[in-house]
PDB file of C-alpha atoms in Angstrom:
ATOM      1  CA  UNK B   1       5.401   7.189  -4.691  1.00  0.00           C
ATOM      2  CA  UNK B   2       3.068   6.035  -6.702  1.00  0.00           C
ATOM      3  CA  UNK B   3       5.095   2.927  -6.055  1.00  0.00           C
ATOM      4  CA  UNK B   4       6.578   2.718  -2.895  1.00  0.00           C
ATOM      5  CA  UNK B   5       4.219   4.211  -0.607  1.00  0.00           C
ATOM      6  CA  UNK B   6       1.052   3.052  -2.520  1.00  0.00           C
ATOM      7  CA  UNK B   7       2.075  -1.091  -2.589  1.00  0.00           C
ATOM      8  CA  UNK B   8       3.604  -0.332   1.027  1.00  0.00           C
ATOM      9  CA  UNK B   9       7.083  -1.526   0.058  1.00  0.00           C
ATOM     10  CA  UNK B  10       9.239  -1.755   3.315  1.00  0.00           C
ATOM     11  CA  UNK B  11      12.603  -2.348   1.676  1.00  0.00           C
ATOM     12  CA  UNK B  12      15.505  -1.921  -0.579  1.00  0.00           C
ATOM     13  CA  UNK B  13      15.248  -5.721  -2.208  1.00  0.00           C
ATOM     14  CA  UNK B  14      11.312  -5.797  -2.735  1.00  0.00           C
ATOM     15  CA  UNK B  15      11.675  -1.919  -4.035  1.00  0.00           C
ATOM     16  CA  UNK B  16      14.539  -3.278  -6.413  1.00  0.00           C
ATOM     17  CA  UNK B  17      12.873  -6.550  -8.060  1.00  0.00           C
ATOM     18  CA  UNK B  18       9.110  -5.454  -8.104  1.00  0.00           C
ATOM     19  CA  UNK B  19       8.321  -5.594 -11.554  1.00  0.00           C
ATOM     20  CA  UNK B  20       7.010  -2.440 -13.508  1.00  0.00           C
ATOM     21  CA  UNK B  21       5.121  -3.613 -16.131  1.00  0.00           C
ATOM     22  CA  UNK B  22       3.579  -0.638 -17.574  1.00  0.00           C
ATOM     23  CA  UNK B  23       6.796   1.485 -17.416  1.00  0.00           C
ATOM     24  CA  UNK B  24       7.705   1.983 -21.149  1.00  0.00           C
ATOM     25  CA  UNK B  25      11.587   2.997 -19.393  1.00  0.00           C
ATOM     26  CA  UNK B  26      12.516   1.281 -17.348  1.00  0.00           C
ATOM     27  CA  UNK B  27      14.785   2.717 -14.224  1.00  0.00           C
ATOM     28  CA  UNK B  28      18.140   1.032 -13.686  1.00  0.00           C
ATOM     29  CA  UNK B  29      18.887  -0.636 -10.593  1.00  0.00           C
ATOM     30  CA  UNK B  30      21.613   2.808  -9.784  1.00  0.00           C
ATOM     31  CA  UNK B  31      18.431   4.914 -10.333  1.00  0.00           C
ATOM     32  CA  UNK B  32      16.345   2.324  -7.996  1.00  0.00           C
ATOM     33  CA  UNK B  33      19.034   2.497  -5.040  1.00  0.00           C
ATOM     34  CA  UNK B  34      18.956   6.870  -5.249  1.00  0.00           C
ATOM     35  CA  UNK B  35      15.361   6.868  -5.290  1.00  0.00           C
ATOM     36  CA  UNK B  36      15.335   4.280  -1.822  1.00  0.00           C
ATOM     37  CA  UNK B  37      17.896   5.976  -0.033  1.00  0.00           C
ATOM     38  CA  UNK B  38      15.002   9.156  -0.692  1.00  0.00           C
ATOM     39  CA  UNK B  39      11.974   7.239   0.565  1.00  0.00           C
ATOM     40  CA  UNK B  40      14.015   5.284   3.149  1.00  0.00           C
ATOM     41  CA  UNK B  41      14.829   8.872   4.900  1.00  0.00           C
ATOM     42  CA  UNK B  42      11.390   9.702   4.373  1.00  0.00           C
ATOM     43  CA  UNK B  43       9.718   6.684   6.310  1.00  0.00           C
ATOM     44  CA  UNK B  44      12.153   7.421   9.056  1.00  0.00           C
ATOM     45  CA  UNK B  45      11.146  11.146   9.595  1.00  0.00           C
ATOM     46  CA  UNK B  46       7.911   9.734   9.267  1.00  0.00           C
ATOM     47  CA  UNK B  47       8.162   6.937  12.035  1.00  0.00           C
ATOM     48  CA  UNK B  48       9.822   9.613  13.655  1.00  0.00           C
ATOM     49  CA  UNK B  49       7.513  12.000  14.031  1.00  0.00           C
ATOM     50  CA  UNK B  50       4.699   9.229  15.023  1.00  0.00           C
ATOM     51  CA  UNK B  51       3.146  10.050  11.425  1.00  0.00           C
ATOM     52  CA  UNK B  52       2.178   7.585   8.152  1.00  0.00           C
ATOM     53  CA  UNK B  53       0.574   8.333   4.808  1.00  0.00           C
ATOM     54  CA  UNK B  54      -2.793   7.995   3.764  1.00  0.00           C
ATOM     55  CA  UNK B  55      -1.248   4.638   1.815  1.00  0.00           C
ATOM     56  CA  UNK B  56      -0.059   3.250   4.990  1.00  0.00           C
ATOM     57  CA  UNK B  57      -3.345   4.254   6.586  1.00  0.00           C
ATOM     58  CA  UNK B  58      -5.490   2.362   4.729  1.00  0.00           C
ATOM     59  CA  UNK B  59      -2.983  -0.577   4.724  1.00  0.00           C
ATOM     60  CA  UNK B  60      -3.017  -1.124   8.276  1.00  0.00           C
ATOM     61  CA  UNK B  61      -7.126  -0.815   8.618  1.00  0.00           C
ATOM     62  CA  UNK B  62      -7.252  -3.602   5.966  1.00  0.00           C
ATOM     63  CA  UNK B  63      -4.825  -5.649   8.071  1.00  0.00           C
ATOM     64  CA  UNK B  64      -6.608  -4.720  11.370  1.00  0.00           C
ATOM     65  CA  UNK B  65      -9.939  -6.204   9.185  1.00  0.00           C
ATOM     66  CA  UNK B  66      -7.900  -9.623   8.060  1.00  0.00           C
ATOM     67  CA  UNK B  67      -7.113 -10.258  11.845  1.00  0.00           C
ATOM     68  CA  UNK B  68     -10.674  -9.817  12.746  1.00  0.00           C
ATOM     69  CA  UNK B  69     -12.162 -11.655   9.782  1.00  0.00           C
ATOM     70  CA  UNK B  70      -9.141 -14.518  10.343  1.00  0.00           C
ATOM     71  CA  UNK B  71     -10.508 -14.754  13.944  1.00  0.00           C
ATOM     72  CA  UNK B  72     -13.530 -15.734  12.992  1.00  0.00           C
ATOM     73  CA  UNK B  73     -15.579 -12.124  13.005  1.00  0.00           C
ATOM     74  CA  UNK B  74     -17.948 -11.377  10.171  1.00  0.00           C
ATOM     75  CA  UNK B  75     -16.963  -8.391   7.943  1.00  0.00           C
ATOM     76  CA  UNK B  76     -18.842  -5.650   9.074  1.00  0.00           C
ATOM     77  CA  UNK B  77     -20.761  -4.870   5.260  1.00  0.00           C
ATOM     78  CA  UNK B  78     -21.781  -7.605   2.989  1.00  0.00           C
ATOM     79  CA  UNK B  79     -21.221  -5.016  -0.164  1.00  0.00           C
ATOM     80  CA  UNK B  80     -19.381  -2.317  -0.856  1.00  0.00           C
ATOM     81  CA  UNK B  81     -20.350   0.141  -3.433  1.00  0.00           C
ATOM     82  CA  UNK B  82     -17.702   2.563  -4.975  1.00  0.00           C
ATOM     83  CA  UNK B  83     -18.464   5.677  -6.836  1.00  0.00           C
ATOM     84  CA  UNK B  84     -15.379   7.352  -9.015  1.00  0.00           C
ATOM     85  CA  UNK B  85     -13.733   3.853  -8.671  1.00  0.00           C
ATOM     86  CA  UNK B  86     -11.222   5.248 -11.342  1.00  0.00           C
ATOM     87  CA  UNK B  87      -9.651   7.185  -8.668  1.00  0.00           C
ATOM     88  CA  UNK B  88      -9.366   4.493  -5.716  1.00  0.00           C
ATOM     89  CA  UNK B  89      -5.199   4.083  -5.012  1.00  0.00           C
ATOM     90  CA  UNK B  90      -4.011   0.212  -4.286  1.00  0.00           C
ATOM     91  CA  UNK B  91      -4.407   0.407  -0.930  1.00  0.00           C
ATOM     92  CA  UNK B  92      -7.864   2.463  -0.767  1.00  0.00           C
ATOM     93  CA  UNK B  93      -9.101  -0.990  -2.812  1.00  0.00           C
ATOM     94  CA  UNK B  94      -7.443  -3.270  -0.674  1.00  0.00           C
ATOM     95  CA  UNK B  95      -9.168  -1.309   2.398  1.00  0.00           C
ATOM     96  CA  UNK B  96     -12.669  -1.376   0.312  1.00  0.00           C
ATOM     97  CA  UNK B  97     -12.162  -5.316  -0.575  1.00  0.00           C
ATOM     98  CA  UNK B  98     -11.635  -5.766   3.673  1.00  0.00           C
ATOM     99  CA  UNK B  99     -14.727  -4.330   4.461  1.00  0.00           C
ATOM    100  CA  UNK B 100     -17.100  -6.661   2.525  1.00  0.00           C
ATOM    101  CA  UNK B 101     -14.633 -10.154   3.871  1.00  0.00           C
ATOM    102  CA  UNK B 102     -12.218  -9.764   0.693  1.00  0.00           C
ATOM    103  CA  UNK B 103     -15.554 -11.088  -1.470  1.00  0.00           C
TER     104      UNK B 103
END
């Protein structure tokens, strides 16, 4: 999903409480509960198969770079130039920022 996977929402409570500011028609809590049950099944199936989504991959890469940064390791790059940035996802953007030390 463009919300759950992109932002790596990992619990019903987080998904239920997230604000959807740009959404014109808001989903009810009951509708969100149904959707969360589907997301949870898919997350479980992926985990059982040892698979992750692209968003999870970029999130894990950004987290690994953050660990290195916290340990005092310099980021791999001083600057990152992105062409066609309108096509970059939330997870990819976080990864790109981490490549340059979130500067």
